[in-house]
Short mmCIF file of C-alpha atoms and ligand atoms in Angstrom, two decimals:
data_model
loop_
_atom_site.label_atom_id
_atom_site.label_comp_id
_atom_site.label_asym_id
_atom_site.label_seq_id
_atom_site.Cartn_x
_atom_site.Cartn_y
_atom_site.Cartn_z
CA MET A 1 93.96 142.33 200.53
CA GLU A 2 90.54 143.27 202.16
CA LEU A 3 88.90 145.05 200.05
CA GLY A 4 87.36 149.34 201.42
CA THR A 5 84.12 149.02 202.10
CA ARG A 6 82.69 151.13 200.24
CA THR A 7 84.09 149.35 196.92
CA MET A 8 82.77 146.11 199.21
CA ALA A 9 79.22 147.66 198.84
CA VAL A 10 78.96 147.84 195.39
CA HIS A 11 80.97 144.74 194.27
CA ALA A 12 79.77 142.09 196.92
CA GLY A 13 77.03 139.47 195.99
CA ARG A 14 78.40 140.52 191.87
CA ASN A 15 81.10 138.93 191.47
CA ASP A 16 79.77 136.07 188.63
CA LEU A 17 77.59 138.83 186.98
CA ALA A 18 80.23 139.18 184.33
CA ARG A 19 80.10 136.03 183.45
CA LEU A 20 76.70 136.17 183.45
CA GLY A 21 76.60 139.14 180.93
CA VAL A 22 74.38 141.06 182.80
CA HIS A 23 75.22 144.17 185.02
CA ALA A 24 72.51 143.86 186.99
CA PRO A 25 71.50 140.97 189.34
CA PRO A 26 68.68 138.67 187.77
CA LEU A 27 65.75 138.84 189.59
CA ASP A 28 64.17 135.76 190.18
CA LEU A 29 60.45 135.09 191.59
CA SER A 30 59.45 131.87 190.51
CA SER A 31 58.05 130.37 193.29
CA THR A 32 59.38 126.58 191.57
CA TYR A 33 60.99 125.12 189.82
CA PRO A 34 61.46 122.56 187.09
CA LEU A 35 63.02 119.22 188.44
CA LEU A 36 63.71 117.61 184.87
CA ASP A 37 65.49 115.13 187.20
CA HIS A 38 63.26 113.99 189.64
CA GLU A 39 65.47 111.98 192.02
CA GLN A 40 67.92 114.82 192.30
CA GLY A 41 64.99 117.03 193.07
CA GLY A 42 64.62 115.35 195.39
CA LEU A 43 68.01 115.00 196.89
CA ASP A 44 68.35 118.53 197.42
CA LEU A 45 65.37 119.46 198.59
CA GLY A 46 66.69 117.08 201.51
CA THR A 47 70.31 118.89 201.15
CA PHE A 48 68.24 121.80 202.06
CA ALA A 49 65.81 120.05 204.31
CA ASP A 50 68.95 119.71 206.04
CA GLY A 51 70.38 123.10 206.28
CA ALA A 52 72.19 124.08 203.21
CA ALA A 53 72.70 126.90 201.79
CA THR A 54 72.87 125.71 197.67
CA ALA A 55 72.17 122.69 196.59
CA GLY A 56 72.01 121.43 192.39
CA ASN A 57 67.91 123.03 191.82
CA PRO A 58 65.89 125.63 195.09
CA VAL A 59 63.35 123.17 193.92
CA TYR A 60 61.00 125.80 196.13
CA SER A 61 61.27 129.43 196.73
CA ARG A 62 60.42 128.33 200.06
CA LEU A 63 63.54 126.71 200.13
CA HIS A 64 66.08 128.59 198.39
CA ASN A 65 65.97 131.97 196.41
CA PRO A 66 69.01 133.18 194.00
CA THR A 67 68.13 136.66 194.19
CA VAL A 68 67.94 136.72 198.04
CA ALA A 69 70.73 134.15 197.66
CA ARG A 70 72.43 137.34 196.42
CA PHE A 71 71.84 139.61 199.51
CA GLU A 72 72.98 136.92 202.17
CA ASN A 73 76.46 136.83 199.50
CA ALA A 74 76.33 140.23 199.48
CA LEU A 75 75.74 140.92 203.42
CA ALA A 76 78.25 137.90 204.89
CA GLU A 77 80.40 140.20 203.27
CA LEU A 78 80.38 143.06 204.98
CA GLU A 79 79.55 142.11 208.37
CA GLY A 80 82.33 140.21 207.72
CA THR A 81 80.72 136.41 208.29
CA ASP A 82 80.50 133.32 206.52
CA GLU A 83 77.03 133.23 205.20
CA ALA A 84 73.30 135.59 206.24
CA VAL A 85 70.42 134.31 206.46
CA ALA A 86 67.16 136.75 205.27
CA TYR A 87 63.63 136.41 206.40
CA ALA A 88 60.36 138.66 205.96
CA SER A 89 61.50 140.82 208.57
CA GLY A 90 63.26 142.77 211.62
CA MET A 91 61.30 140.44 213.83
CA ALA A 92 60.85 137.35 212.19
CA ALA A 93 65.12 137.11 212.16
CA ILE A 94 64.59 138.15 215.78
CA THR A 95 62.62 134.99 216.73
CA ALA A 96 64.58 132.45 214.40
CA VAL A 97 67.54 133.54 216.54
CA ILE A 98 65.07 133.21 219.78
CA MET A 99 63.64 129.54 218.40
CA ALA A 100 67.92 128.37 217.49
CA SER A 101 68.14 128.65 221.49
CA ALA A 102 66.66 126.15 221.43
CA ARG A 103 63.82 127.26 223.64
CA ALA A 104 66.94 127.53 226.70
CA HIS A 105 66.62 130.47 228.95
CA VAL A 106 67.38 134.47 227.53
CA ILE A 107 68.72 137.10 228.30
CA ALA A 108 67.97 140.66 226.96
CA LEU A 109 70.37 143.56 228.32
CA ARG A 110 67.67 146.44 228.46
CA PRO A 111 66.73 148.43 226.56
CA ILE A 112 65.91 146.93 223.04
CA TYR A 113 63.68 147.50 220.90
CA GLY A 114 59.94 147.36 222.45
CA GLY A 115 59.01 144.87 219.56
CA THR A 116 61.81 142.53 220.76
CA ASP A 117 61.06 143.84 224.72
CA HIS A 118 57.18 142.23 223.97
CA LEU A 119 58.23 139.21 222.09
CA LEU A 120 60.48 137.91 224.50
CA GLY A 121 58.29 138.45 227.58
CA CYS A 122 55.12 138.19 225.93
CA GLY A 123 55.91 134.02 226.41
CA LEU A 124 54.81 132.83 222.76
CA LEU A 125 58.68 130.70 221.70
CA SER A 126 58.39 130.12 225.94
CA PRO A 127 61.45 131.25 226.76
CA GLU A 128 62.42 132.33 230.52
CA VAL A 129 63.73 135.79 229.89
CA THR A 130 66.16 137.61 232.51
CA TYR A 131 66.24 141.72 232.06
CA ILE A 132 69.23 142.84 232.11
CA ASN A 133 69.86 146.58 232.84
CA GLY A 134 73.76 147.16 232.58
CA ILE A 135 76.30 144.96 231.85
CA GLU A 136 77.90 144.49 234.97
CA GLN A 137 74.31 142.30 236.31
CA LEU A 138 75.10 139.79 233.30
CA ALA A 139 77.34 137.72 235.44
CA GLY A 140 74.97 137.04 238.15
CA ALA A 141 72.40 136.06 235.74
CA LEU A 142 73.90 133.52 234.25
CA ARG A 143 72.76 130.29 234.22
CA PRO A 144 73.77 126.81 233.10
CA ASP A 145 71.03 126.83 230.30
CA THR A 146 71.13 130.54 228.95
CA GLY A 147 71.45 129.51 225.66
CA LEU A 148 71.72 133.01 224.29
CA ILE A 149 72.58 136.69 225.33
CA LEU A 150 70.42 139.67 222.62
CA LEU A 151 71.40 142.83 223.06
CA GLU A 152 71.56 146.71 221.15
CA THR A 153 73.72 148.66 219.84
CA PRO A 154 73.66 151.71 220.32
CA ALA A 155 70.11 150.93 222.01
CA ASN A 156 66.93 152.53 220.71
CA PRO A 157 65.91 155.02 221.57
CA CYS A 158 67.95 155.86 224.04
CA LEU A 159 71.26 155.70 221.88
CA ASP A 160 72.49 153.52 224.86
CA MET A 161 76.51 151.79 224.14
CA ILE A 162 77.74 148.02 224.92
CA ASP A 163 80.50 146.57 225.25
CA ILE A 164 80.79 143.57 222.70
CA ALA A 165 84.17 142.17 223.20
CA GLU A 166 83.36 142.92 227.29
CA VAL A 167 79.77 140.88 227.26
CA VAL A 168 81.60 138.56 224.89
CA ARG A 169 84.18 137.72 227.22
CA ILE A 170 81.69 137.23 230.61
CA ALA A 171 78.86 135.81 228.33
CA GLY A 172 81.88 132.75 227.93
CA GLU A 173 80.36 129.50 226.00
CA VAL A 174 76.72 131.29 225.83
CA PRO A 175 76.62 132.81 221.88
CA VAL A 176 75.89 136.86 221.87
CA ALA A 177 73.60 138.34 220.17
CA VAL A 178 73.94 142.15 218.71
CA ASP A 179 70.95 144.19 216.80
CA ASN A 180 73.10 145.94 214.83
CA THR A 181 70.36 147.85 212.93
CA PHE A 182 71.08 151.20 214.61
CA ALA A 183 74.48 151.30 213.82
CA THR A 184 74.76 149.23 209.92
CA PRO A 185 78.15 147.42 208.25
CA ILE A 186 79.09 150.74 207.73
CA LEU A 187 79.54 152.06 211.40
CA GLN A 188 80.70 148.55 213.25
CA ASN A 189 80.33 144.97 212.62
CA PRO A 190 79.45 142.58 215.83
CA ALA A 191 81.35 139.62 214.80
CA LYS A 192 84.97 141.45 214.65
CA HIS A 193 84.42 141.49 218.19
CA GLY A 194 83.08 138.11 219.45
CA ALA A 195 79.56 138.29 218.44
CA ALA A 196 77.59 134.72 217.00
CA TYR A 197 75.04 136.43 215.26
CA VAL A 198 74.29 140.02 213.79
CA ILE A 199 71.09 141.07 213.31
CA HIS A 200 69.43 143.68 211.05
CA SER A 201 65.91 144.64 210.41
CA ALA A 202 66.45 144.91 206.81
CA THR A 203 63.37 147.48 206.73
CA LYS A 204 66.00 149.94 208.18
CA TYR A 205 69.44 151.70 206.57
CA LEU A 206 70.13 149.10 204.40
CA SER A 207 67.00 149.47 202.07
CA GLY A 208 67.20 153.16 202.95
CA HIS A 209 63.97 154.07 201.25
CA GLY A 210 62.05 153.11 202.90
CA ASP A 211 59.93 150.64 200.58
CA VAL A 212 61.10 147.78 202.28
CA LEU A 213 60.48 144.88 204.70
CA GLY A 214 64.03 143.00 205.59
CA GLY A 215 65.40 140.75 208.71
CA VAL A 216 68.63 139.29 207.75
CA VAL A 217 71.18 137.36 210.71
CA ALA A 218 74.68 137.49 209.81
CA CYS A 219 77.15 134.48 211.22
CA SER A 220 79.22 132.06 211.53
CA ALA A 221 78.22 128.36 208.61
CA GLU A 222 77.35 126.30 211.87
CA LEU A 223 74.46 129.35 213.33
CA ALA A 224 73.94 129.80 209.42
CA GLY A 225 72.28 126.68 208.90
CA PRO A 226 69.89 126.23 212.16
CA LEU A 227 68.72 129.20 211.14
CA ARG A 228 67.42 128.01 207.22
CA GLN A 229 65.81 125.04 208.96
CA ILE A 230 63.98 127.49 211.12
CA ARG A 231 62.64 129.35 208.15
CA ILE A 232 62.01 126.29 205.83
CA LEU A 233 59.80 125.44 208.61
CA THR A 234 58.50 129.04 209.90
CA GLY A 235 57.51 130.20 206.12
CA SER A 236 59.67 132.76 207.40
CA VAL A 237 61.04 134.13 203.95
CA LEU A 238 61.73 136.93 201.96
CA HIS A 239 60.30 138.21 198.79
CA PRO A 240 62.82 138.14 196.40
CA LEU A 241 62.04 141.09 194.97
CA ALA A 242 62.61 143.05 198.59
CA GLY A 243 65.92 140.37 198.39
CA TYR A 244 66.88 141.93 194.99
CA LEU A 245 65.70 145.87 196.51
CA LEU A 246 68.18 145.82 199.20
CA HIS A 247 70.40 144.16 197.67
CA ARG A 248 70.21 146.68 195.10
CA GLY A 249 70.14 149.41 197.67
CA LEU A 250 74.06 148.16 199.37
CA PRO A 251 75.65 149.92 197.00
CA THR A 252 74.73 153.72 198.49
CA LEU A 253 74.62 152.18 201.84
CA PRO A 254 78.26 153.56 203.01
CA LEU A 255 77.25 157.05 201.57
CA ARG A 256 73.89 157.02 202.83
CA VAL A 257 74.38 156.43 206.31
CA LEU A 258 78.21 158.54 206.19
CA ALA A 259 75.54 161.92 204.69
CA ALA A 260 72.51 161.26 207.76
CA GLN A 261 75.61 161.05 210.08
CA HIS A 262 76.86 164.31 209.13
CA ASN A 263 73.07 165.85 209.05
CA ALA A 264 73.36 163.96 213.06
CA GLY A 265 75.58 166.16 214.53
CA ILE A 266 75.07 168.76 213.01
CA LEU A 267 71.61 168.33 215.01
CA ALA A 268 72.60 167.19 218.16
CA GLU A 269 74.99 170.26 218.37
CA ARG A 270 72.39 172.70 217.74
CA LEU A 271 69.27 170.68 219.86
CA ALA A 272 72.52 170.18 223.05
CA THR A 273 71.24 174.75 222.58
CA HIS A 274 68.01 174.99 222.05
CA PRO A 275 66.21 176.58 224.90
CA ALA A 276 62.74 173.63 224.98
CA VAL A 277 65.45 170.83 224.72
CA ALA A 278 65.92 169.18 228.24
CA ALA A 279 68.67 166.94 227.44
CA VAL A 280 70.22 165.42 224.37
CA HIS A 281 70.98 161.10 223.25
CA TYR A 282 73.74 161.43 220.76
CA PRO A 283 76.71 158.95 220.83
CA GLY A 284 78.82 161.36 219.67
CA LEU A 285 77.73 164.70 221.78
CA PRO A 286 80.40 165.08 225.44
CA GLY A 287 80.12 162.56 227.72
CA ALA A 288 77.71 159.99 225.59
CA ASP A 289 80.70 157.38 225.82
CA ALA A 290 81.43 156.52 228.78
CA TYR A 291 83.23 153.72 227.69
CA GLY A 292 85.32 155.08 225.45
CA LEU A 293 83.49 152.99 222.37
CA LEU A 294 82.87 155.30 219.59
CA GLY A 295 86.12 155.83 217.49
CA SER A 296 86.98 152.00 217.91
CA GLN A 297 83.74 149.13 218.40
CA LEU A 298 81.98 151.84 216.45
CA SER A 299 83.47 153.85 214.14
CA GLY A 300 81.17 156.56 213.60
CA ALA A 301 77.79 158.54 215.92
CA GLY A 302 75.24 157.42 213.28
CA SER A 303 71.97 159.67 212.72
CA ILE A 304 69.28 158.41 215.61
CA ILE A 305 69.88 161.41 218.47
CA SER A 306 66.75 161.27 221.08
CA PHE A 307 65.95 164.53 223.18
CA GLU A 308 63.64 165.34 225.86
CA THR A 309 61.20 168.61 225.86
CA TYR A 310 60.42 170.94 228.87
CA SER A 311 57.01 170.11 228.52
CA ASP A 312 54.63 168.31 225.96
CA PRO A 313 56.51 167.10 223.05
CA ILE A 314 53.48 166.09 220.66
CA PRO A 315 52.60 170.35 220.14
CA VAL A 316 56.45 169.74 218.48
CA ILE A 317 55.77 166.48 216.01
CA GLU A 318 52.50 168.55 214.93
CA LYS A 319 53.69 171.71 213.93
CA LEU A 320 56.98 170.23 211.39
CA ASN A 321 56.04 170.89 208.14
CA LEU A 322 59.21 168.96 206.61
CA ILE A 323 59.92 166.21 208.87
CA THR A 324 57.57 163.04 209.35
CA PRO A 325 55.58 161.70 211.83
CA ALA A 326 56.52 158.15 211.47
CA VAL A 327 58.02 154.93 213.19
CA SER A 328 60.90 153.87 211.77
CA LEU A 329 64.24 154.84 211.08
CA GLY A 330 67.25 154.79 208.33
CA SER A 331 65.38 156.62 205.09
CA VAL A 332 66.56 158.85 202.99
CA ASP A 333 64.46 161.41 204.50
CA THR A 334 63.88 162.16 208.25
CA LEU A 335 62.01 160.74 210.59
CA ILE A 336 60.71 161.73 213.63
CA GLN A 337 58.43 159.36 217.10
CA HIS A 338 57.72 159.76 220.22
CA PRO A 339 58.50 156.34 222.14
CA ALA A 340 56.22 156.42 225.50
CA SER A 341 53.58 155.89 222.83
CA LEU A 342 54.56 154.24 219.58
CA THR A 343 57.62 151.93 219.97
CA HIS A 344 58.21 150.81 223.07
CA ARG A 345 54.37 150.92 223.99
CA LEU A 346 54.84 147.66 225.09
CA VAL A 347 57.33 147.67 227.60
CA PRO A 348 56.46 148.33 231.00
CA GLU A 349 55.91 150.78 231.77
CA GLN A 350 58.32 150.72 234.61
CA ALA A 351 61.34 149.61 232.82
CA ARG A 352 60.28 152.00 230.63
CA ARG A 353 61.15 154.22 232.32
CA GLU A 354 64.60 151.96 234.47
CA SER A 355 65.48 152.66 230.00
CA GLY A 356 65.41 156.31 230.21
CA ILE A 357 62.30 156.37 227.83
CA SER A 358 60.43 159.41 229.69
CA PRO A 359 56.96 160.34 228.12
CA LEU A 360 59.38 163.84 227.61
CA LEU A 361 61.91 161.99 224.98
CA LEU A 362 61.58 161.75 220.74
CA ARG A 363 63.75 159.91 219.36
CA LEU A 364 64.57 161.05 215.42
CA ALA A 365 66.05 159.03 212.82
CA VAL A 366 68.01 161.74 210.75
CA GLY A 367 68.12 161.07 206.92
CA ILE A 368 70.43 163.15 203.76
CA GLU A 369 68.25 166.44 203.21
CA ASP A 370 69.79 169.54 203.68
CA ALA A 371 71.14 169.19 207.16
CA ASN A 372 70.40 173.44 207.09
CA ASP A 373 66.91 172.50 206.36
CA LEU A 374 65.93 170.02 208.73
CA TRP A 375 67.37 172.62 211.35
CA ALA A 376 65.00 175.36 210.47
CA ASP A 377 61.96 172.99 210.43
CA LEU A 378 63.60 172.00 214.11
CA ASP A 379 63.57 175.54 214.82
CA THR A 380 59.76 175.91 213.94
CA ALA A 381 58.55 173.81 216.02
CA LEU A 382 60.25 174.13 219.23
CA ASN A 383 60.15 177.65 219.04
CA LEU A 384 55.96 177.58 218.82
CA VAL A 385 55.90 175.60 221.60
CA LEU A 386 58.32 177.69 223.82
CA ALA A 387 56.21 180.60 222.81
CA ALA A 388 52.91 178.49 223.44
C1 PLP B 401 62.78 147.91 213.12
C2 PLP B 401 63.92 147.67 214.40
C3 PLP B 401 63.00 145.62 214.41
C4 PLP B 401 62.12 144.83 213.69
O1 PLP B 401 62.20 144.84 212.27
P1 PLP B 401 61.21 144.33 211.61
O2 PLP B 401 61.33 145.06 209.68
O3 PLP B 401 60.48 146.04 211.91
O4 PLP B 401 60.29 143.30 212.05
C5 PLP B 401 63.94 145.73 215.13
N1 PLP B 401 65.75 146.69 215.89
C6 PLP B 401 65.53 147.65 215.70
C7 PLP B 401 66.58 147.36 216.35
C8 PLP B 401 64.38 148.02 214.69
O5 PLP B 401 64.56 149.01 214.80
#
């Protein structure tokens, strides 16, 4: 019988603890490991270099770390994939997926996270990139050398939703990578809809407390091998303490995600009727779910809202007291930022406009505080700006 998500979140990556005689997972900070049998150590090193998930001895922490492996196993279980590979950050995870596509042609569906957009466009990894603005442009963008299709749903920052199964169908043999940072494995499992790679900036909801930088890719065992090889070669490893903290946070992930989503539903409705607000983007609002994905692909609307004001939105941010002006999202506390000047600053202006990232847009990453306190803060700031 498949376990429920909450049970899985609590127990994943912990099944051996009772046998080990401990209740909390051990934190292994070793950078290197004694090799009492040198010949076997050499064989183990070779096994990791071939992309294996485990060998008899970790040998060296860039090759393997048992604490990080616990987090990876737990995340793979939550996403419903064979394996997961953790990285130092979400960007390191995305870089590894692009590198694994063998520097072939990449198709990116805009809008995507500003850092991903810039990474693809700046030529650093030198794959040829075609940016498209909608699923209807996908078939025409496919080439014989297309090695990867990259998308985000719900997307940053306007919460656009894309039908993953439909993209996978059009893609045929080409692997589809889905950045699942906004939805988390609690609300959406892209691999169940055919995505080859499920990417997370673990810095966000998976951490949940604003104190860890990390990334992870969930995928098949076959695709995980090359990702681990890239991690060994580029040294983009997740620190074991970060792995420990991410694993520690998983048991409360379902509770945090649902509590923040509850707040976001309340705030989105109130924002939609506020006289200072011109538009609200939130998957749960009427008309926001053109393809009917809410309730099927995406089990809940999540806790990111973006909204537009009628005039310069920066004064609104400046008048908030409780809500913190900061980039990032997915923390227990509510954050607000201005995408055009911060997270999506490096996206070319025309592409920003085509993706609906207006200079009047603010992105609110809702936390788990009391909804009425968050609304009082927002309402006061919006009213002060209206009155000015
Ligand atoms: C933050 C973020 C990233 C980048 O992750 P880092 O951990 O900051 O490197 C990628 N995708 C999305 C959707 C994000 O929100």
